[in-house]
Amino acid sequence: MKDKVKLFALLFIFACFFLYHSKSEHLDKIQPNLWAFGTSDDTTVIEEEASDSLTQDEVWDWDEIYRIYKQLKGEKEDSLRDEYYFQIQKSFDIFAAAFRELLKNYVIEIPPLELIEYALDGITRQLDPYTDFFLNEKELNDVVSNYEYVGLGIVVSEIDSSLVVVDFIDSLAKDISGLKFGDQVVFIDNVKLVPNLDTLRAYTSGKENSRIELRVRREGVDTLIPIVTFRRKIEVPEVSFSKIFDVDDGKAIFISIKQFTPNMPDVVREILRSFVKFKPEERKGIIIDLRDNPGGTLESAIQLCEMFLPPNTIIVSTRGRAEDEEKTYKATIAPIDTTTPLIVLVNNGSASASEIVAAAIQDNDRGVILGEKTFGKGIIQSIAVLPYDSYLKITTAKYFSPSGRSIHKNRYLSSASKQIGKLYSTDTLFYTKNGRVVRESNGIQPDIEIKEKDRNSFVDYIRSKALIVKFITRIENQEPLSLGILQNKKRILEKFSNYLKEKGIDYKPFTETLLDTMIAYLERDKTQGSLLQKFKGLKKEMHKPIDKLVQENSNEILEEIENEIERRIVSFYEYKYYVLQQDEYFKESVTLLKNPKRYYEILGVKK
């Protein structure tokens, strides 16, 4: 790893040789400060400042660079040595000259560090979307280490130039923050906010336990409401929800994992230990939910697999450009449960570490994968420490399932991304432990596919605008909130229609928007009068008033209203289980657990 990073580090430092002067005429007099490098624990570190008498050849250590090149590319004839040196020198010369000219002659002054960020951003963008440069540790942590932060624990969406509270991270935020669903944050500490999430984040973050004053606009209240609360450390839960529930005459457990953090395996292990206290014959199933889990650390994925697979079982292997990237990872510790039926839920948002787990469970026939085809991120990144506490997140390897297949999908156009997609790929058929055929594809193909329901564009629209959230907040401010208000369904739908009209909602489906565009073109084209009238007639026929739209979608709207009321009147934990019971993935999983014969047939096991 350290050898590969050196070339990037050298490029970075070469650019930094040119110290910035505000007056361009002094640039010709710049004397670069040169640095010598050492390595420790696969990271590049600065050891000491070199003297001005060092030659460029001594600083760049061409023999060392060529040794790296030969190690990574294989032994080459010595006749290539001079050519390779020349290519490196030429690259540095061109880059340095361009860097110098931009500092000296660009129409506005650009700080050197800002310019090097632009340069490295351009380099990494041409490689793949996961390789990235970070100028400092804060930038890196914002992307990589988002396990905890100091804030209010609220989930906010930017809706129609307003910052709307749509959810809470945990029950504490819901109960003590003073905020309600649908509140629009207008002021923080007497500062009127520009309605964007970055601005909000800047004001809500700060020192733990520090006081913060908000003023919010709430549906049904004429004046802004002052709310005084405190910032606290918010730990984003690795396991968002777990529940032991009844299945026939036994017990099953559901565990939803949202990110693969270093701490996640310990959390899941404790949850599973509470489940395996039941006798084996009482344990009917384990459901692990990895939907919309973007991944995390490789080690945590391996540890999760070890809970369900016998020792010495292959979990994943990696292959990269360097020899030390070729590794096979096997289960090494005693598992928690290797026999209880296991179902892993995935969807298009399941990526990276989630796919490592799904592939290991599928290829070893330990459980059934249920849901949608996964995202298809089959490459691994490592963090390299560069000089001045800067960092490079770099793609170093591809990973492969126990059967040997890659699941990486190349969805980017750069030359490097295309080459990564083809690396070690094959059309060969692969086989699971029990002999089931699995194919190398762009993601993990589930054993049981759950097709997404047809989307209702009108309901999606009112959901995206948080209109039901705000509507229920208004009712909550007028009368005690309970599910009893749904007894008169006609009345509640009428009130919702009136609310939408009061808000000036005039919904247009995408097809009607296209018609408007065509009509606008035809109105400018005076030769198409008859066609214009036909399009206008079609638009009139297509457009539906709010009352009719609400009536046509009444069942889904009533369901949304019921869900919104439920999450306000029950506990945080109770609401999660309430939603889970309506989940199609969960329903299908429970149905499968109640049918052991089908479960084992899918895995190719005769029982």
Coordinates of C-alpha atoms in Angstrom, one line a residue:
M1 CA 0.0 0.0 0.0
K2 CA 2.7 2.5 1.0
D3 CA 4.6 2.1 -2.3
K4 CA 1.5 2.9 -4.4
V5 CA 0.8 6.0 -2.3
K6 CA 4.3 7.4 -2.7
L7 CA 3.7 8.5 -6.3
F8 CA 0.6 10.5 -5.3
A9 CA 2.4 12.0 -2.4
L10 CA 5.4 13.0 -4.5
L11 CA 3.1 14.7 -7.0
F12 CA 1.4 16.6 -4.2
I13 CA 4.7 17.8 -2.7
F14 CA 6.2 18.8 -6.0
A15 CA 3.3 21.2 -6.5
C16 CA 3.8 22.6 -3.0
F17 CA 7.4 23.5 -3.8
F18 CA 6.2 26.8 -5.3
L19 CA 5.5 29.1 -2.4
Y20 CA 2.8 31.6 -3.0
H21 CA 3.7 35.4 -3.3
S22 CA 0.9 37.9 -3.8
K23 CA 3.0 39.8 -6.4
S24 CA 3.5 37.8 -9.5
E25 CA 6.8 39.3 -10.4
H26 CA 8.4 37.6 -7.4
L27 CA 7.4 34.1 -8.6
D28 CA 10.6 33.8 -10.6
K29 CA 12.6 34.1 -7.4
I30 CA 10.9 31.3 -5.5
Q31 CA 13.3 28.8 -3.9
P32 CA 11.5 25.5 -3.1
N33 CA 11.7 23.9 0.3
L34 CA 12.3 20.3 -0.3
W35 CA 11.2 17.4 1.9
A36 CA 12.5 13.9 2.4
F37 CA 10.0 11.1 3.1
G38 CA 9.8 8.0 5.3
T39 CA 7.0 5.5 5.7
S40 CA 5.4 4.0 8.7
D41 CA 2.4 1.6 9.0
D42 CA 1.5 2.0 5.3
T43 CA 1.2 5.7 5.6
T44 CA 3.5 8.5 4.2
V45 CA 5.0 10.8 6.9
I46 CA 7.3 13.7 6.8
E47 CA 10.6 13.1 8.5
E48 CA 12.8 16.1 8.1
E49 CA 13.3 19.2 5.9
A50 CA 16.0 18.7 3.3
S51 CA 18.7 21.3 2.8
D52 CA 18.7 23.6 -0.2
S53 CA 21.8 21.9 -1.5
L54 CA 20.0 18.6 -2.4
T55 CA 19.6 18.0 -6.1
Q56 CA 16.2 17.1 -7.6
D57 CA 17.5 13.6 -8.3
E58 CA 18.3 13.1 -4.7
V59 CA 14.9 14.4 -3.5
W60 CA 12.9 12.2 -5.9
D61 CA 15.0 9.1 -5.4
W62 CA 14.5 7.8 -9.0
D63 CA 15.8 4.3 -8.2
E64 CA 13.2 3.9 -5.4
I65 CA 10.4 5.1 -7.8
Y66 CA 11.6 2.7 -10.5
R67 CA 11.7 -0.1 -7.9
I68 CA 8.1 0.6 -7.1
Y69 CA 7.2 0.6 -10.7
K70 CA 8.9 -2.8 -11.3
Q71 CA 7.2 -4.3 -8.2
L72 CA 3.8 -3.2 -9.3
K73 CA 4.1 -3.9 -13.0
G74 CA 6.5 -6.9 -12.9
E75 CA 10.1 -7.1 -13.9
K76 CA 11.0 -5.0 -16.9
E77 CA 14.0 -4.8 -19.1
D78 CA 16.5 -2.2 -17.9
S79 CA 16.2 -0.5 -21.3
L80 CA 12.8 0.8 -20.2
R81 CA 14.3 2.5 -17.2
D82 CA 15.4 5.7 -18.8
E83 CA 12.1 6.0 -20.6
Y84 CA 10.1 5.5 -17.4
Y85 CA 12.2 8.2 -15.6
F86 CA 11.6 10.5 -18.5
Q87 CA 7.8 10.0 -18.4
I88 CA 7.8 10.8 -14.6
Q89 CA 10.1 13.9 -15.1
K90 CA 8.0 15.1 -18.1
S91 CA 4.8 14.8 -16.1
F92 CA 6.2 16.7 -13.1
D93 CA 7.6 19.4 -15.4
I94 CA 4.3 19.9 -17.2
F95 CA 2.3 20.0 -14.0
A96 CA 4.8 22.4 -12.2
A97 CA 4.8 24.7 -15.2
A98 CA 1.0 24.8 -15.4
F99 CA 0.8 25.3 -11.6
R100 CA 3.3 28.2 -11.7
E101 CA 1.6 29.9 -14.6
L102 CA -1.8 29.8 -12.9
L103 CA -0.4 31.2 -9.7
K104 CA 1.4 33.9 -11.7
N105 CA -1.0 35.0 -14.5
Y106 CA -4.6 33.8 -13.7
V107 CA -7.0 36.7 -13.7
I108 CA -7.6 36.4 -10.0
E109 CA -5.3 35.3 -7.2
I110 CA -5.8 31.7 -6.2
P111 CA -4.2 30.4 -3.0
P112 CA -1.8 27.5 -3.7
L113 CA -3.6 25.0 -1.5
E114 CA -6.9 25.8 -3.2
L115 CA -5.2 25.2 -6.6
I116 CA -3.7 21.9 -5.5
E117 CA -7.2 20.8 -4.3
Y118 CA -8.5 21.6 -7.8
A119 CA -5.7 19.6 -9.4
L120 CA -6.1 16.5 -7.3
D121 CA -9.8 16.7 -7.5
G122 CA -9.4 16.6 -11.3
I123 CA -7.0 13.6 -11.1
T124 CA -9.2 11.6 -8.8
R125 CA -12.4 12.3 -10.8
Q126 CA -10.7 10.8 -13.9
L127 CA -10.1 7.5 -11.9
D128 CA -13.2 6.4 -10.2
P129 CA -15.9 8.1 -7.9
Y130 CA -14.5 6.5 -4.8
T131 CA -10.9 7.7 -5.0
D132 CA -10.8 11.2 -3.4
F133 CA -8.4 13.7 -1.9
F134 CA -9.0 15.5 1.5
L135 CA -7.0 18.5 2.5
N136 CA -7.5 17.9 6.2
E137 CA -8.8 15.4 8.7
K138 CA -12.1 17.2 9.1
E139 CA -12.9 16.8 5.4
L140 CA -12.1 13.1 5.7
N141 CA -14.2 12.5 8.8
D142 CA -17.2 14.3 7.2
V143 CA -17.2 11.6 4.5
V144 CA -15.8 8.5 6.3
S145 CA -16.5 8.7 10.0
N146 CA -20.1 9.9 10.4
Y147 CA -20.9 7.6 13.3
E148 CA -21.5 10.4 15.8
Y149 CA -21.8 14.2 15.9
V150 CA -23.0 17.0 18.1
G151 CA -26.3 18.4 17.2
L152 CA -30.1 18.2 17.9
G153 CA -30.9 14.8 16.5
I154 CA -33.4 16.1 14.0
V155 CA -33.9 15.0 10.3
V156 CA -34.6 18.1 8.2
S157 CA -35.6 18.3 4.5
E158 CA -35.3 21.4 2.3
I159 CA -38.9 21.8 1.0
D160 CA -40.0 24.8 -1.0
S161 CA -37.3 27.1 0.4
S162 CA -38.1 26.0 4.0
L163 CA -36.2 23.8 6.4
V164 CA -38.8 21.3 7.6
V165 CA -38.4 18.8 10.5
V166 CA -39.5 15.5 9.0
D167 CA -38.1 13.0 11.6
F168 CA -36.0 12.4 14.6
I169 CA -32.8 10.3 15.0
D170 CA -33.9 8.8 18.3
S171 CA -36.6 8.9 21.0
L172 CA -34.7 11.4 23.1
A173 CA -34.6 14.0 20.3
K174 CA -38.4 13.5 19.7
D175 CA -39.2 13.8 23.4
I176 CA -37.0 16.6 24.7
S177 CA -36.0 18.9 21.8
G178 CA -39.3 20.8 21.9
L179 CA -39.6 20.5 18.1
K180 CA -42.5 18.8 16.3
F181 CA -42.9 17.0 13.0
G182 CA -43.5 19.6 10.3
D183 CA -41.9 22.5 12.2
Q184 CA -40.1 25.0 9.8
V185 CA -36.8 26.3 11.3
V186 CA -36.6 30.0 10.6
F187 CA -34.1 31.4 13.1
I188 CA -31.2 30.0 15.2
D189 CA -29.7 32.2 17.9
N190 CA -31.4 35.3 16.3
V191 CA -29.9 34.6 12.9
K192 CA -32.4 34.1 10.1
L193 CA -31.2 31.0 8.2
V194 CA -30.6 30.8 4.5
P195 CA -32.8 27.8 3.7
N196 CA -30.2 25.2 2.9
L197 CA -29.0 22.1 4.8
D198 CA -25.3 23.2 5.0
T199 CA -26.3 26.4 6.7
L200 CA -28.5 24.6 9.2
R201 CA -25.8 22.1 10.0
A202 CA -23.3 24.9 10.6
Y203 CA -25.6 26.4 13.3
T204 CA -26.9 23.2 14.9
S205 CA -23.5 21.7 15.4
G206 CA -21.2 23.0 18.1
K207 CA -20.0 22.2 21.6
E208 CA -21.8 19.4 23.5
N209 CA -24.4 20.7 26.0
S210 CA -24.2 24.2 24.6
R211 CA -27.5 26.2 24.6
I212 CA -29.3 26.9 21.3
E213 CA -32.4 28.9 20.6
L214 CA -34.6 28.3 17.6
R215 CA -37.7 30.1 16.3
V216 CA -39.9 27.9 14.2
R217 CA -43.1 28.3 12.1
R218 CA -45.7 25.7 13.0
E219 CA -48.9 24.8 11.2
G220 CA -51.9 26.3 12.9
V221 CA -49.9 28.9 14.9
D222 CA -49.8 32.5 13.6
T223 CA -46.6 33.6 15.3
L224 CA -43.1 32.1 15.4
I225 CA -42.5 29.8 18.3
P226 CA -39.3 30.2 20.4
I227 CA -37.7 26.9 21.5
V228 CA -34.7 26.7 23.8
T229 CA -32.8 23.4 23.8
F230 CA -29.3 22.0 24.0
R231 CA -26.8 20.4 21.7
R232 CA -25.9 16.9 22.6
K233 CA -23.7 14.1 21.2
I234 CA -25.8 12.1 18.7
E235 CA -24.7 8.6 18.1
V236 CA -26.1 7.3 14.8
P237 CA -27.2 3.8 15.7
E238 CA -25.6 1.0 13.8
V239 CA -28.7 -1.1 14.5
S240 CA -31.7 1.1 14.0
F241 CA -34.2 -1.5 15.2
S242 CA -34.4 -5.0 16.6
K243 CA -37.3 -7.1 17.7
I244 CA -38.0 -10.7 18.9
F245 CA -41.4 -11.7 17.7
D246 CA -43.6 -14.8 17.5
V247 CA -43.7 -17.1 14.5
D248 CA -46.1 -20.1 14.8
D249 CA -45.1 -21.9 18.0
G250 CA -41.6 -20.3 18.2
K251 CA -39.6 -17.1 18.1
A252 CA -37.8 -15.1 15.4
I253 CA -35.7 -12.0 15.5
F254 CA -35.5 -9.0 13.2
I255 CA -32.3 -6.9 13.1
S256 CA -32.0 -3.8 10.9
I257 CA -28.3 -2.7 10.4
K258 CA -27.8 0.7 8.8
Q259 CA -24.0 1.0 8.7
F260 CA -21.0 -1.2 9.1
T261 CA -19.1 0.6 11.8
P262 CA -16.3 -0.9 13.9
N263 CA -18.7 -1.1 16.8
M264 CA -21.6 -2.7 14.9
P265 CA -20.5 -6.4 15.4
D266 CA -20.5 -6.0 19.2
V267 CA -24.0 -4.5 19.1
V268 CA -25.4 -7.3 16.9
R269 CA -23.6 -10.0 18.9
E270 CA -25.3 -8.9 22.1
I271 CA -28.7 -8.8 20.4
L272 CA -28.2 -12.3 19.0
R273 CA -27.1 -13.7 22.4
S274 CA -30.5 -12.6 23.8
F275 CA -32.1 -14.6 21.0
V276 CA -30.0 -17.8 21.2
K277 CA -31.1 -18.2 24.8
F278 CA -34.2 -19.9 23.3
K279 CA -33.9 -23.6 22.6
P280 CA -32.8 -24.4 19.0
E281 CA -36.2 -26.0 18.3
E282 CA -37.9 -22.7 19.4
R283 CA -35.8 -20.5 17.1
K284 CA -37.7 -20.2 13.8
G285 CA -35.7 -17.6 12.0
I286 CA -33.3 -14.7 11.9
I287 CA -33.9 -11.7 9.6
I288 CA -31.0 -9.3 8.9
D289 CA -32.1 -6.2 7.1
L290 CA -29.3 -4.6 5.0
R291 CA -31.6 -2.4 2.9
D292 CA -30.2 1.0 2.1
N293 CA -27.0 0.1 3.9
P294 CA -24.2 1.7 1.9
G295 CA -21.5 -0.3 3.6
G296 CA -18.6 0.6 5.9
T297 CA -15.5 -1.3 7.1
L298 CA -14.5 -4.7 5.6
E299 CA -13.6 -6.0 9.1
S300 CA -17.1 -5.4 10.4
A301 CA -18.7 -7.2 7.5
I302 CA -16.4 -10.2 8.1
Q303 CA -17.3 -10.2 11.8
L304 CA -21.0 -10.2 11.0
C305 CA -20.5 -13.2 8.7
E306 CA -18.6 -15.1 11.4
M307 CA -21.7 -15.0 13.6
F308 CA -23.4 -17.4 11.2
L309 CA -20.7 -19.4 9.5
P310 CA -18.5 -22.2 10.9
P311 CA -14.8 -21.6 11.4
N312 CA -12.6 -21.8 8.3
T313 CA -15.5 -20.9 6.0
I314 CA -14.4 -18.5 3.2
I315 CA -16.1 -15.1 3.5
V316 CA -14.5 -12.9 0.9
S317 CA -11.3 -12.6 -1.0
T318 CA -9.6 -9.5 -2.4
R319 CA -7.3 -9.0 -5.4
G320 CA -5.4 -5.8 -6.2
R321 CA -2.4 -4.5 -8.1
A322 CA 0.0 -5.2 -5.2
E323 CA 0.8 -8.6 -3.8
D324 CA -0.3 -7.6 -0.3
E325 CA -3.8 -6.9 -1.6
E326 CA -4.4 -10.6 -2.5
K327 CA -6.0 -12.0 0.6
T328 CA -8.6 -14.6 1.5
Y329 CA -10.7 -13.9 4.6
K330 CA -12.1 -16.9 6.5
A331 CA -14.2 -17.2 9.6
T332 CA -11.9 -17.7 12.6
I333 CA -14.0 -17.5 15.7
A334 CA -16.8 -19.6 17.1
P335 CA -20.2 -18.6 15.5
I336 CA -23.3 -17.7 17.4
D337 CA -25.9 -19.6 15.3
T338 CA -25.2 -21.8 12.2
T339 CA -28.5 -23.6 12.0
T340 CA -31.5 -21.3 12.5
P341 CA -33.0 -20.3 9.2
L342 CA -31.5 -17.0 8.1
I343 CA -32.9 -14.4 5.7
V344 CA -31.0 -11.3 4.5
L345 CA -33.0 -8.4 3.1
V346 CA -31.4 -6.3 0.4
N347 CA -32.3 -3.6 -2.2
N348 CA -30.7 -1.3 -4.7
G349 CA -29.3 0.7 -1.8
S350 CA -27.4 -2.2 -0.3
A351 CA -23.7 -1.7 -1.3
S352 CA -20.1 -2.7 -0.5
A353 CA -19.9 -4.3 2.9
S354 CA -23.6 -5.2 2.7
E355 CA -22.9 -7.0 -0.5
I356 CA -20.0 -8.9 1.0
V357 CA -22.3 -10.2 3.7
A358 CA -25.1 -11.1 1.2
A359 CA -22.6 -12.9 -1.1
A360 CA -21.0 -14.8 1.7
I361 CA -24.4 -16.0 3.1
Q362 CA -25.6 -16.9 -0.4
D363 CA -22.5 -18.7 -1.7
N364 CA -22.2 -20.7 1.5
D365 CA -25.9 -21.6 1.4
R366 CA -26.3 -20.3 4.9
G367 CA -29.4 -18.3 4.2
V368 CA -31.8 -16.9 1.7
I369 CA -31.3 -13.4 0.1
L370 CA -34.6 -11.6 -0.4
G371 CA -35.4 -8.3 -2.0
E372 CA -34.0 -6.4 -5.0
K373 CA -30.7 -6.7 -6.9
T374 CA -28.0 -4.9 -4.9
F375 CA -26.0 -1.8 -5.9
G376 CA -22.9 -3.5 -7.2
K377 CA -19.9 -1.8 -5.5
G378 CA -17.3 -4.5 -5.5
I379 CA -14.2 -2.4 -4.9
I380 CA -12.3 -1.6 -1.7
Q381 CA -10.8 1.8 -0.6
S382 CA -7.9 2.4 1.8
I383 CA -7.0 5.7 3.5
A384 CA -3.4 6.9 2.9
V385 CA -2.0 9.7 5.1
L386 CA -0.2 12.4 3.0
P387 CA 2.0 15.3 4.2
Y388 CA 0.5 18.2 6.2
D389 CA -2.3 16.0 7.6
S390 CA -3.9 15.5 4.2
Y391 CA -5.4 12.2 3.0
L392 CA -6.1 10.2 0.0
K393 CA -8.9 7.7 -0.2
I394 CA -7.8 5.3 -2.9
T395 CA -9.3 2.3 -4.6
T396 CA -6.8 -0.5 -4.0
A397 CA -8.6 -3.8 -4.7
K398 CA -11.7 -5.7 -5.9
Y399 CA -13.4 -8.2 -3.7
F400 CA -14.8 -11.6 -4.7
S401 CA -17.4 -13.8 -3.2
P402 CA -16.6 -17.3 -1.8
S403 CA -17.5 -18.8 -5.1
G404 CA -15.1 -16.5 -6.9
R405 CA -17.5 -14.1 -8.6
S406 CA -17.2 -10.3 -8.7
I407 CA -20.3 -8.2 -8.2
H408 CA -18.9 -4.9 -9.3
K409 CA -21.0 -2.8 -11.6
N410 CA -19.2 -0.2 -13.8
R411 CA -21.6 2.7 -14.0
Y412 CA -19.0 5.5 -14.8
L413 CA -17.4 6.6 -18.0
S414 CA -13.8 7.2 -17.1
S415 CA -11.2 4.9 -18.6
A416 CA -10.0 3.8 -15.2
S417 CA -13.5 2.9 -14.1
K418 CA -14.0 0.8 -17.3
Q419 CA -10.7 -1.0 -16.7
I420 CA -11.6 -1.7 -13.0
G421 CA -14.9 -3.2 -14.2
K422 CA -13.1 -5.6 -16.5
L423 CA -10.4 -6.5 -14.0
Y424 CA -10.5 -10.3 -13.1
S425 CA -14.1 -10.5 -14.6
T426 CA -15.3 -13.6 -16.4
D427 CA -18.4 -15.1 -17.9
T428 CA -17.8 -18.4 -16.1
L429 CA -20.7 -19.9 -14.1
F430 CA -20.1 -20.1 -10.3
Y431 CA -21.6 -22.5 -7.8
T432 CA -22.7 -22.3 -4.2
K433 CA -21.7 -24.8 -1.6
N434 CA -24.7 -26.9 -2.4
G435 CA -24.2 -26.7 -6.1
R436 CA -26.6 -23.9 -7.0
V437 CA -25.7 -21.8 -10.0
V438 CA -24.9 -18.2 -9.3
R439 CA -23.7 -15.7 -11.9
E440 CA -21.2 -12.9 -11.9
S441 CA -23.4 -9.8 -12.4
N442 CA -23.7 -6.2 -11.4
G443 CA -24.7 -6.8 -7.8
I444 CA -26.1 -9.7 -5.9
Q445 CA -29.2 -11.2 -7.4
P446 CA -31.6 -12.2 -4.6
D447 CA -32.9 -15.8 -4.2
I448 CA -36.4 -14.3 -3.8
E449 CA -37.1 -11.1 -5.7
I450 CA -39.5 -8.5 -4.3
K451 CA -40.6 -6.2 -7.1
E452 CA -41.1 -2.6 -6.2
K453 CA -44.7 -1.5 -6.2
D454 CA -45.9 0.9 -8.9
R455 CA -45.4 4.4 -7.6
N456 CA -48.3 6.7 -7.2
S457 CA -47.1 10.0 -8.5
F458 CA -49.6 12.2 -6.6
V459 CA -49.0 10.5 -3.3
D460 CA -45.2 10.7 -3.9
Y461 CA -45.7 14.4 -4.5
I462 CA -47.6 15.2 -1.3
R463 CA -45.1 13.0 0.6
S464 CA -42.1 14.9 -0.9
K465 CA -43.7 18.2 0.2
A466 CA -44.4 16.9 3.7
L467 CA -48.0 18.0 3.2
I468 CA -49.5 15.2 5.3
V469 CA -46.9 15.9 8.1
K470 CA -47.9 19.6 8.2
F471 CA -51.6 18.8 7.9
I472 CA -51.5 16.5 11.0
T473 CA -49.5 19.1 12.9
R474 CA -52.3 21.6 12.2
I475 CA -54.9 19.1 13.5
E476 CA -52.7 18.4 16.5
N477 CA -52.7 22.1 17.4
Q478 CA -56.5 22.2 17.2
E479 CA -57.7 19.0 19.0
P480 CA -56.3 16.0 20.9
L481 CA -54.7 13.7 18.3
S482 CA -55.9 10.1 18.0
L483 CA -56.8 7.5 15.4
G484 CA -60.4 8.2 16.2
I485 CA -60.4 11.1 13.7
L486 CA -60.2 8.4 10.9
Q487 CA -63.6 7.1 11.8
N488 CA -65.2 9.7 9.6
K489 CA -63.0 9.1 6.5
K490 CA -65.1 11.3 4.3
R491 CA -64.6 14.3 6.6
I492 CA -60.9 13.9 7.0
L493 CA -60.4 13.6 3.3
E494 CA -62.5 16.7 2.7
K495 CA -60.4 18.6 5.3
F496 CA -57.2 17.4 3.6
S497 CA -58.5 18.6 0.2
N498 CA -59.3 22.0 1.6
Y499 CA -55.9 22.2 3.2
L500 CA -54.2 21.5 -0.1
K501 CA -56.3 24.1 -1.9
E502 CA -55.5 26.6 0.9
K503 CA -51.8 26.0 0.3
G504 CA -52.3 26.6 -3.4
I505 CA -51.4 23.1 -4.5
D506 CA -52.1 22.6 -8.2
Y507 CA -50.6 19.2 -9.0
K508 CA -49.4 18.3 -12.5
P509 CA -48.2 14.9 -13.4
F510 CA -45.1 14.7 -15.6
T511 CA -47.1 14.0 -18.8
E512 CA -49.1 17.2 -18.2
T513 CA -45.9 19.2 -17.8
L514 CA -44.7 17.8 -21.1
L515 CA -48.0 18.9 -22.7
D516 CA -47.5 22.4 -21.3
T517 CA -44.1 22.5 -23.0
M518 CA -45.5 21.3 -26.3
I519 CA -48.3 23.9 -26.1
A520 CA -45.8 26.7 -25.4
Y521 CA -43.9 25.7 -28.6
L522 CA -47.0 25.4 -30.7
E523 CA -48.2 28.9 -29.5
R524 CA -45.0 30.3 -31.0
D525 CA -45.5 28.4 -34.2
K526 CA -48.5 30.1 -35.9
T527 CA -48.8 27.4 -38.6
Q528 CA -50.0 24.7 -36.2
G529 CA -53.3 26.1 -35.0
S530 CA -55.3 22.9 -35.3
L531 CA -52.7 20.8 -33.5
L532 CA -52.5 23.4 -30.8
Q533 CA -56.2 23.1 -30.1
K534 CA -55.9 19.3 -29.9
F535 CA -53.1 19.6 -27.3
K536 CA -55.1 22.1 -25.3
G537 CA -58.1 19.8 -25.4
L538 CA -55.9 16.9 -24.2
K539 CA -54.5 19.0 -21.4
K540 CA -58.0 20.0 -20.2
E541 CA -59.1 16.4 -20.3
M542 CA -55.9 15.3 -18.4
H543 CA -55.9 18.0 -15.7
K544 CA -57.7 16.9 -12.5
P545 CA -58.8 19.2 -9.6
I546 CA -57.4 18.5 -6.1
D547 CA -60.8 17.1 -4.8
K548 CA -60.8 14.5 -7.5
L549 CA -57.1 13.6 -7.0
V550 CA -57.7 13.1 -3.3
Q551 CA -60.7 11.0 -3.9
E552 CA -59.0 8.8 -6.5
N553 CA -56.1 8.2 -4.1
S554 CA -58.1 8.1 -0.9
N555 CA -56.9 4.6 0.3
E556 CA -53.2 5.5 0.1
I557 CA -53.8 9.0 1.6
L558 CA -55.7 7.6 4.5
E559 CA -52.9 5.1 5.1
E560 CA -50.4 7.9 5.1
I561 CA -52.5 9.9 7.5
E562 CA -52.9 6.9 9.8
N563 CA -49.1 6.3 9.8
E564 CA -48.4 10.0 10.6
I565 CA -50.9 10.0 13.5
E566 CA -49.4 6.7 14.8
R567 CA -45.8 7.9 15.0
R568 CA -46.9 10.8 17.1
I569 CA -49.0 9.0 19.7
V570 CA -46.9 5.9 20.3
S571 CA -43.3 5.5 21.4
F572 CA -40.4 5.7 19.1
Y573 CA -39.8 1.9 19.4
E574 CA -43.5 1.0 19.0
Y575 CA -43.8 3.0 15.8
K576 CA -40.9 1.2 14.2
Y577 CA -42.5 -2.2 14.8
Y578 CA -45.8 -0.8 13.6
V579 CA -44.2 0.2 10.3
L580 CA -42.3 -3.0 10.0
Q581 CA -45.5 -5.1 10.2
Q582 CA -46.7 -3.3 7.0
D583 CA -43.5 -3.9 5.2
E584 CA -43.8 -6.2 2.2
Y585 CA -40.2 -7.5 2.6
F586 CA -41.0 -8.4 6.3
K587 CA -44.3 -10.0 5.4
E588 CA -42.6 -12.2 2.7
S589 CA -39.8 -13.1 5.2
V590 CA -42.3 -14.3 7.8
T591 CA -44.2 -16.3 5.2
L592 CA -41.0 -18.0 4.2
L593 CA -40.1 -18.8 7.9
K594 CA -43.5 -20.4 8.3
N595 CA -42.7 -22.7 5.3
P596 CA -39.4 -24.5 6.1
K597 CA -39.8 -26.8 3.2
R598 CA -39.7 -24.0 0.7
Y599 CA -36.8 -22.3 2.6
Y600 CA -34.6 -25.4 2.3
E601 CA -35.6 -26.1 -1.3
I602 CA -34.3 -22.7 -2.3
L603 CA -31.0 -23.5 -0.7
G604 CA -30.8 -26.9 -2.4
V605 CA -31.2 -28.8 0.8
K606 CA -33.4 -31.9 1.0
K607 CA -35.2 -32.2 4.4

